[in-house]
Structure formats: C-alpha cells, structure tokens
Amino acid sequence: MARKHYNDPTANHAIKNVERALRGAQNRRAGGQFEGLIEASLSWYEERGLACIEKTPEAMKPLTRPNRLRQFLACYTKKCQPDFKGTLKGGRSFVGEAKTTDADKIDQKVVTEKQTERMKKHHALGAACFVLVSFGFQDFYRIPWEVWRDMAEIYGRKHLKQPELEQYRVEYINGVLKLLEGVELKYNTEKGEKNGIGKSSDLK
C-alpha cells in the first residue's frame, strides 16, 4: 500500500524520523549478524592455530556512578576503531572493518574518517588490512585496504559496485567464511617468495 501524503509538515517530519529509525535498526541487526558470522569464522581459524583475531569492544561512556552492585548507566560513544584486530600465524597483524549493505553498491563513506585514519596507520605499519563487506547477507567480499582507499583513482568514483568485486569474493563453506584464505603472512626476502594461508581446499 502506498503511503498517504500528509500536508502537515510536522506529520511528514515524524514519519521520516520513524522510517529513518527503522532503517537504522535494520542496519544494526544486519551488521550484528555479519559480525557474529565473522567472529565464528575467526574462531575456526584460531582453533587451527592460524590466527588470533578478536572483535574490538565498543567504547562506552559512563553516565552515572556505579551503585553497590557496580551497575551504572552508560552509552556507546562514536566508533573510531576497526571492528577486528589480531595476529596471524607468523606474527603479521590483521585489521578488518565490517560493513553491510542491501544495495548493489557500497559507498566509501561508510568507513568513517576516524576509522580511515586508524586503518591507514595500521596499513602503513605493515598490517594486513581489509574492509569486509556483506551484500544482503548472501555475498561476502574481502576488499584490500589499498583498493578501498584508492577507489576514486581506480574506479573513478567513491563507491564500489558488487559485480566489480568478484576477485575479492570470500567463500562460505560449511558455516565458515574463509576470510583469511590467501592472506600474506610473511615475505621471505632470501627467496623472494610470499607465504600465505592456504586455499579453502587445504583448510578442512
């Protein structure tokens, strides 16, 4: 049913606020589901001794003093840290920011300025940095930070279309996102060879 048009600007404003709140709630649920899937998949790698990567706790700001039960009122502060940080076998750091969308494209601006600043610093120090993207919770991609950062130069715009991301697709096998498949672990300067986590067929 089409939404009726209201001439009352106050009513229109209220409706838009409700719709915005509903979209925000849906996005948060989708984001939470995606992060949960990532956490479960990273545990799969940890069990095999290939990585130790954890979800970054969300920062909170206390609003009241703790009571006798050490309970207090708090609110989440604006997020600035990447979602996942840890270490790969061999010692290399891994940093990942998770984003979800129901559209057929993902905008660069979904990674905030503060998150971008942190990702740039980790990347400059040699960490394996990626933006992990879910399209409709059905298709998953691991986009290298340098591609995300330079998308305007590479693609001529500040968004990525899903069909362009096939080379970054992450396989979902037996309930596990193979997020770390092929990630470079270290570089052998003597032989000039890069070593990384094996293919999905090798990670049973």
PDB file of C-alpha atoms in Angstrom, residues 2-203:
ATOM      1  CA  ALA A   2       1.384   3.388  -0.971  1.00  0.00           C
ATOM      2  CA  ARG A   3       1.993   5.791   1.867  1.00  0.00           C
ATOM      3  CA  LYS A   4      -0.529   8.615   2.066  1.00  0.00           C
ATOM      4  CA  HIS A   5       0.738  12.112   1.547  1.00  0.00           C
ATOM      5  CA  TYR A   6       0.392  14.362   4.551  1.00  0.00           C
ATOM      6  CA  ASN A   7       0.254  18.109   4.060  1.00  0.00           C
ATOM      7  CA  ASP A   8       1.137  18.687   7.672  1.00  0.00           C
ATOM      8  CA  PRO A   9       4.937  19.231   7.685  1.00  0.00           C
ATOM      9  CA  THR A  10       5.090  18.092  11.303  1.00  0.00           C
ATOM     10  CA  ALA A  11       3.473  14.758  10.398  1.00  0.00           C
ATOM     11  CA  ASN A  12       5.781  14.345   7.395  1.00  0.00           C
ATOM     12  CA  HIS A  13       8.787  15.009   9.579  1.00  0.00           C
ATOM     13  CA  ALA A  14       7.600  12.484  12.163  1.00  0.00           C
ATOM     14  CA  ILE A  15       7.052   9.811   9.502  1.00  0.00           C
ATOM     15  CA  LYS A  16      10.525  10.375   8.070  1.00  0.00           C
ATOM     16  CA  ASN A  17      12.029  10.089  11.553  1.00  0.00           C
ATOM     17  CA  VAL A  18      10.231   6.783  12.129  1.00  0.00           C
ATOM     18  CA  GLU A  19      11.354   5.421   8.751  1.00  0.00           C
ATOM     19  CA  ARG A  20      14.924   6.527   9.460  1.00  0.00           C
ATOM     20  CA  ALA A  21      14.829   4.837  12.852  1.00  0.00           C
ATOM     21  CA  LEU A  22      13.502   1.596  11.323  1.00  0.00           C
ATOM     22  CA  ARG A  23      16.221   1.595   8.672  1.00  0.00           C
ATOM     23  CA  GLY A  24      18.825   2.224  11.360  1.00  0.00           C
ATOM     24  CA  ALA A  25      17.533  -0.677  13.452  1.00  0.00           C
ATOM     25  CA  GLN A  26      17.546  -2.995  10.428  1.00  0.00           C
ATOM     26  CA  ASN A  27      21.093  -1.959   9.545  1.00  0.00           C
ATOM     27  CA  ARG A  28      22.272  -2.554  13.100  1.00  0.00           C
ATOM     28  CA  ARG A  29      20.694  -6.029  13.137  1.00  0.00           C
ATOM     29  CA  ALA A  30      22.297  -6.899   9.790  1.00  0.00           C
ATOM     30  CA  GLY A  31      25.637  -5.544  10.962  1.00  0.00           C
ATOM     31  CA  GLY A  32      25.425  -7.552  14.176  1.00  0.00           C
ATOM     32  CA  GLN A  33      24.636 -10.755  12.268  1.00  0.00           C
ATOM     33  CA  PHE A  34      27.566 -10.208   9.932  1.00  0.00           C
ATOM     34  CA  GLU A  35      29.953  -9.506  12.795  1.00  0.00           C
ATOM     35  CA  GLY A  36      28.709 -12.649  14.550  1.00  0.00           C
ATOM     36  CA  LEU A  37      29.438 -14.721  11.455  1.00  0.00           C
ATOM     37  CA  ILE A  38      32.904 -13.180  11.208  1.00  0.00           C
ATOM     38  CA  GLU A  39      33.617 -13.935  14.871  1.00  0.00           C
ATOM     39  CA  ALA A  40      32.562 -17.565  14.449  1.00  0.00           C
ATOM     40  CA  SER A  41      34.707 -17.917  11.340  1.00  0.00           C
ATOM     41  CA  LEU A  42      37.744 -16.375  13.023  1.00  0.00           C
ATOM     42  CA  SER A  43      37.315 -18.851  15.882  1.00  0.00           C
ATOM     43  CA  TRP A  44      37.553 -21.613  13.260  1.00  0.00           C
ATOM     44  CA  TYR A  45      40.960 -20.275  12.217  1.00  0.00           C
ATOM     45  CA  GLU A  46      42.071 -19.858  15.823  1.00  0.00           C
ATOM     46  CA  GLU A  47      41.216 -23.483  16.604  1.00  0.00           C
ATOM     47  CA  ARG A  48      43.604 -24.485  13.816  1.00  0.00           C
ATOM     48  CA  GLY A  49      46.429 -22.311  15.119  1.00  0.00           C
ATOM     49  CA  LEU A  50      46.335 -19.975  12.130  1.00  0.00           C
ATOM     50  CA  ALA A  51      45.254 -16.730  13.764  1.00  0.00           C
ATOM     51  CA  CYS A  52      44.088 -14.988  16.912  1.00  0.00           C
ATOM     52  CA  ILE A  53      41.757 -12.171  15.871  1.00  0.00           C
ATOM     53  CA  GLU A  54      39.106 -10.659  18.102  1.00  0.00           C
ATOM     54  CA  LYS A  55      36.209  -8.237  17.891  1.00  0.00           C
ATOM     55  CA  THR A  56      37.126  -4.768  19.136  1.00  0.00           C
ATOM     56  CA  PRO A  57      34.883  -3.925  22.124  1.00  0.00           C
ATOM     57  CA  GLU A  58      32.694  -0.895  21.551  1.00  0.00           C
ATOM     58  CA  ALA A  59      33.757   2.078  23.664  1.00  0.00           C
ATOM     59  CA  MET A  60      31.283   3.210  26.305  1.00  0.00           C
ATOM     60  CA  LYS A  61      30.963   6.450  28.234  1.00  0.00           C
ATOM     61  CA  PRO A  62      29.654   6.116  31.826  1.00  0.00           C
ATOM     62  CA  LEU A  63      26.763   8.472  32.578  1.00  0.00           C
ATOM     63  CA  THR A  64      26.339   7.653  36.267  1.00  0.00           C
ATOM     64  CA  ARG A  65      28.473   6.395  39.136  1.00  0.00           C
ATOM     65  CA  PRO A  66      28.373   2.631  39.880  1.00  0.00           C
ATOM     66  CA  ASN A  67      25.877   1.569  42.538  1.00  0.00           C
ATOM     67  CA  ARG A  68      26.502  -1.025  45.262  1.00  0.00           C
ATOM     68  CA  LEU A  69      26.142  -3.795  42.667  1.00  0.00           C
ATOM     69  CA  ARG A  70      28.675  -1.979  40.448  1.00  0.00           C
ATOM     70  CA  GLN A  71      25.929  -1.236  37.935  1.00  0.00           C
ATOM     71  CA  PHE A  72      25.899   2.054  36.106  1.00  0.00           C
ATOM     72  CA  LEU A  73      24.228   3.781  33.174  1.00  0.00           C
ATOM     73  CA  ALA A  74      26.363   4.210  30.062  1.00  0.00           C
ATOM     74  CA  CYS A  75      26.075   4.943  26.370  1.00  0.00           C
ATOM     75  CA  TYR A  76      28.151   3.878  23.395  1.00  0.00           C
ATOM     76  CA  THR A  77      30.499   6.557  22.105  1.00  0.00           C
ATOM     77  CA  LYS A  78      31.120   7.185  18.424  1.00  0.00           C
ATOM     78  CA  LYS A  79      33.033   4.256  16.971  1.00  0.00           C
ATOM     79  CA  CYS A  80      36.527   5.003  15.703  1.00  0.00           C
ATOM     80  CA  GLN A  81      38.390   1.684  15.948  1.00  0.00           C
ATOM     81  CA  PRO A  82      38.252  -1.027  13.243  1.00  0.00           C
ATOM     82  CA  ASP A  83      35.940  -3.925  14.084  1.00  0.00           C
ATOM     83  CA  PHE A  84      38.526  -6.734  14.194  1.00  0.00           C
ATOM     84  CA  LYS A  85      42.195  -6.783  15.176  1.00  0.00           C
ATOM     85  CA  GLY A  86      44.644  -9.566  15.879  1.00  0.00           C
ATOM     86  CA  THR A  87      47.610 -11.613  14.765  1.00  0.00           C
ATOM     87  CA  LEU A  88      48.162 -14.139  12.003  1.00  0.00           C
ATOM     88  CA  LYS A  89      50.441 -17.144  12.319  1.00  0.00           C
ATOM     89  CA  GLY A  90      53.944 -15.849  11.694  1.00  0.00           C
ATOM     90  CA  GLY A  91      53.369 -12.567  13.504  1.00  0.00           C
ATOM     91  CA  ARG A  92      51.673 -10.296  10.986  1.00  0.00           C
ATOM     92  CA  SER A  93      48.835  -8.111  12.275  1.00  0.00           C
ATOM     93  CA  PHE A  94      45.353  -8.331  10.773  1.00  0.00           C
ATOM     94  CA  VAL A  95      42.869  -5.468  10.849  1.00  0.00           C
ATOM     95  CA  GLY A  96      39.355  -5.668   9.423  1.00  0.00           C
ATOM     96  CA  GLU A  97      36.369  -3.318   9.247  1.00  0.00           C
ATOM     97  CA  ALA A  98      32.981  -4.979   8.624  1.00  0.00           C
ATOM     98  CA  LYS A  99      30.221  -3.298   6.599  1.00  0.00           C
ATOM     99  CA  THR A 100      26.856  -4.478   5.307  1.00  0.00           C
ATOM    100  CA  THR A 101      24.525  -3.245   2.580  1.00  0.00           C
ATOM    101  CA  ASP A 102      21.263  -4.279   0.960  1.00  0.00           C
ATOM    102  CA  ALA A 103      22.036  -2.239  -2.154  1.00  0.00           C
ATOM    103  CA  ASP A 104      24.108  -3.303  -5.171  1.00  0.00           C
ATOM    104  CA  LYS A 105      26.940  -0.955  -4.223  1.00  0.00           C
ATOM    105  CA  ILE A 106      28.907   0.117  -1.160  1.00  0.00           C
ATOM    106  CA  ASP A 107      29.950   3.735  -0.509  1.00  0.00           C
ATOM    107  CA  GLN A 108      33.427   4.659   0.660  1.00  0.00           C
ATOM    108  CA  LYS A 109      31.950   6.995   3.282  1.00  0.00           C
ATOM    109  CA  VAL A 110      30.544   4.056   5.314  1.00  0.00           C
ATOM    110  CA  VAL A 111      34.059   3.842   6.781  1.00  0.00           C
ATOM    111  CA  THR A 112      34.239   6.938   8.962  1.00  0.00           C
ATOM    112  CA  GLU A 113      37.080   9.445   8.926  1.00  0.00           C
ATOM    113  CA  LYS A 114      38.368   8.217  12.289  1.00  0.00           C
ATOM    114  CA  GLN A 115      38.210   4.585  11.182  1.00  0.00           C
ATOM    115  CA  THR A 116      40.006   5.535   7.963  1.00  0.00           C
ATOM    116  CA  GLU A 117      42.726   7.251   9.960  1.00  0.00           C
ATOM    117  CA  ARG A 118      43.292   4.143  12.089  1.00  0.00           C
ATOM    118  CA  MET A 119      43.240   1.804   9.088  1.00  0.00           C
ATOM    119  CA  LYS A 120      45.831   3.965   7.311  1.00  0.00           C
ATOM    120  CA  LYS A 121      48.153   3.802  10.318  1.00  0.00           C
ATOM    121  CA  HIS A 122      47.857   0.023  10.675  1.00  0.00           C
ATOM    122  CA  HIS A 123      48.412  -0.424   6.924  1.00  0.00           C
ATOM    123  CA  ALA A 124      51.479   1.834   6.943  1.00  0.00           C
ATOM    124  CA  LEU A 125      52.991  -0.339   9.680  1.00  0.00           C
ATOM    125  CA  GLY A 126      52.563  -3.499   7.603  1.00  0.00           C
ATOM    126  CA  ALA A 127      49.283  -4.938   8.871  1.00  0.00           C
ATOM    127  CA  ALA A 128      47.041  -6.926   6.532  1.00  0.00           C
ATOM    128  CA  CYS A 129      44.084  -4.522   6.345  1.00  0.00           C
ATOM    129  CA  PHE A 130      40.721  -5.205   4.706  1.00  0.00           C
ATOM    130  CA  VAL A 131      37.156  -3.953   4.534  1.00  0.00           C
ATOM    131  CA  LEU A 132      34.874  -6.970   4.892  1.00  0.00           C
ATOM    132  CA  VAL A 133      31.598  -6.428   3.044  1.00  0.00           C
ATOM    133  CA  SER A 134      28.312  -8.314   3.079  1.00  0.00           C
ATOM    134  CA  PHE A 135      25.764  -7.775   0.307  1.00  0.00           C
ATOM    135  CA  GLY A 136      22.341  -8.817   1.577  1.00  0.00           C
ATOM    136  CA  PHE A 137      23.983 -11.333   3.922  1.00  0.00           C
ATOM    137  CA  GLN A 138      24.388 -13.649   0.932  1.00  0.00           C
ATOM    138  CA  ASP A 139      27.549 -12.491  -0.842  1.00  0.00           C
ATOM    139  CA  PHE A 140      30.741 -11.692   1.033  1.00  0.00           C
ATOM    140  CA  TYR A 141      33.914  -9.881  -0.011  1.00  0.00           C
ATOM    141  CA  ARG A 142      37.329  -9.038   1.470  1.00  0.00           C
ATOM    142  CA  ILE A 143      38.485  -5.784  -0.101  1.00  0.00           C
ATOM    143  CA  PRO A 144      42.165  -4.858   0.383  1.00  0.00           C
ATOM    144  CA  TRP A 145      42.568  -1.549   2.169  1.00  0.00           C
ATOM    145  CA  GLU A 146      44.637  -0.029  -0.641  1.00  0.00           C
ATOM    146  CA  VAL A 147      41.795  -0.754  -3.093  1.00  0.00           C
ATOM    147  CA  TRP A 148      39.193   0.712  -0.744  1.00  0.00           C
ATOM    148  CA  ARG A 149      41.366   3.741  -0.013  1.00  0.00           C
ATOM    149  CA  ASP A 150      42.116   4.436  -3.692  1.00  0.00           C
ATOM    150  CA  MET A 151      38.738   3.533  -5.218  1.00  0.00           C
ATOM    151  CA  ALA A 152      38.284   7.040  -6.666  1.00  0.00           C
ATOM    152  CA  GLU A 153      41.520   6.664  -8.640  1.00  0.00           C
ATOM    153  CA  ILE A 154      40.907   3.022  -9.582  1.00  0.00           C
ATOM    154  CA  TYR A 155      37.187   3.139 -10.409  1.00  0.00           C
ATOM    155  CA  GLY A 156      36.628   6.852 -10.958  1.00  0.00           C
ATOM    156  CA  ARG A 157      34.084   7.148  -8.119  1.00  0.00           C
ATOM    157  CA  LYS A 158      33.720   6.789  -4.368  1.00  0.00           C
ATOM    158  CA  HIS A 159      31.645   3.644  -4.362  1.00  0.00           C
ATOM    159  CA  LEU A 160      32.107   0.046  -5.465  1.00  0.00           C
ATOM    160  CA  LYS A 161      29.525  -1.947  -7.396  1.00  0.00           C
ATOM    161  CA  GLN A 162      29.041  -5.558  -6.419  1.00  0.00           C
ATOM    162  CA  PRO A 163      29.832  -7.027  -9.890  1.00  0.00           C
ATOM    163  CA  GLU A 164      33.257  -5.342  -9.714  1.00  0.00           C
ATOM    164  CA  LEU A 165      34.229  -7.226  -6.561  1.00  0.00           C
ATOM    165  CA  GLU A 166      34.280 -10.806  -7.816  1.00  0.00           C
ATOM    166  CA  GLN A 167      38.048 -11.118  -7.388  1.00  0.00           C
ATOM    167  CA  TYR A 168      37.599 -10.293  -3.685  1.00  0.00           C
ATOM    168  CA  ARG A 169      34.776 -12.775  -3.038  1.00  0.00           C
ATOM    169  CA  VAL A 170      35.032 -14.825   0.156  1.00  0.00           C
ATOM    170  CA  GLU A 171      33.798 -18.400   0.059  1.00  0.00           C
ATOM    171  CA  TYR A 172      31.226 -19.544   2.616  1.00  0.00           C
ATOM    172  CA  ILE A 173      31.763 -23.248   3.217  1.00  0.00           C
ATOM    173  CA  ASN A 174      30.144 -25.415   5.900  1.00  0.00           C
ATOM    174  CA  GLY A 175      29.166 -22.413   8.003  1.00  0.00           C
ATOM    175  CA  VAL A 176      32.568 -20.730   7.805  1.00  0.00           C
ATOM    176  CA  LEU A 177      33.615 -17.602   5.929  1.00  0.00           C
ATOM    177  CA  LYS A 178      37.108 -18.314   4.598  1.00  0.00           C
ATOM    178  CA  LEU A 179      38.192 -14.792   5.472  1.00  0.00           C
ATOM    179  CA  LEU A 180      41.904 -15.447   5.760  1.00  0.00           C
ATOM    180  CA  GLU A 181      42.388 -17.597   2.678  1.00  0.00           C
ATOM    181  CA  GLY A 182      45.432 -16.402   0.740  1.00  0.00           C
ATOM    182  CA  VAL A 183      46.288 -13.565   3.148  1.00  0.00           C
ATOM    183  CA  GLU A 184      50.016 -12.984   3.048  1.00  0.00           C
ATOM    184  CA  LEU A 185      51.651 -13.977   6.311  1.00  0.00           C
ATOM    185  CA  LYS A 186      55.276 -13.083   5.710  1.00  0.00           C
ATOM    186  CA  TYR A 187      57.775 -12.343   2.991  1.00  0.00           C
ATOM    187  CA  ASN A 188      60.880 -14.473   2.518  1.00  0.00           C
ATOM    188  CA  THR A 189      63.480 -11.910   1.460  1.00  0.00           C
ATOM    189  CA  GLU A 190      66.075 -14.553   0.658  1.00  0.00           C
ATOM    190  CA  LYS A 191      63.898 -16.455  -1.818  1.00  0.00           C
ATOM    191  CA  GLY A 192      61.702 -13.528  -2.817  1.00  0.00           C
ATOM    192  CA  GLU A 193      58.576 -15.537  -2.036  1.00  0.00           C
ATOM    193  CA  LYS A 194      55.383 -14.564  -0.296  1.00  0.00           C
ATOM    194  CA  ASN A 195      53.750 -17.072   2.040  1.00  0.00           C
ATOM    195  CA  GLY A 196      50.096 -17.036   2.971  1.00  0.00           C
ATOM    196  CA  ILE A 197      47.298 -19.087   4.479  1.00  0.00           C
ATOM    197  CA  GLY A 198      46.331 -21.900   2.119  1.00  0.00           C
ATOM    198  CA  LYS A 199      43.293 -22.314  -0.093  1.00  0.00           C
ATOM    199  CA  SER A 200      39.920 -23.464   1.207  1.00  0.00           C
ATOM    200  CA  SER A 201      40.582 -26.966  -0.108  1.00  0.00           C
ATOM    201  CA  ASP A 202      43.601 -27.143   2.219  1.00  0.00           C
ATOM    202  CA  LEU A 203      41.765 -25.825   5.280  1.00  0.00           C
TER     203      LEU A 203
END
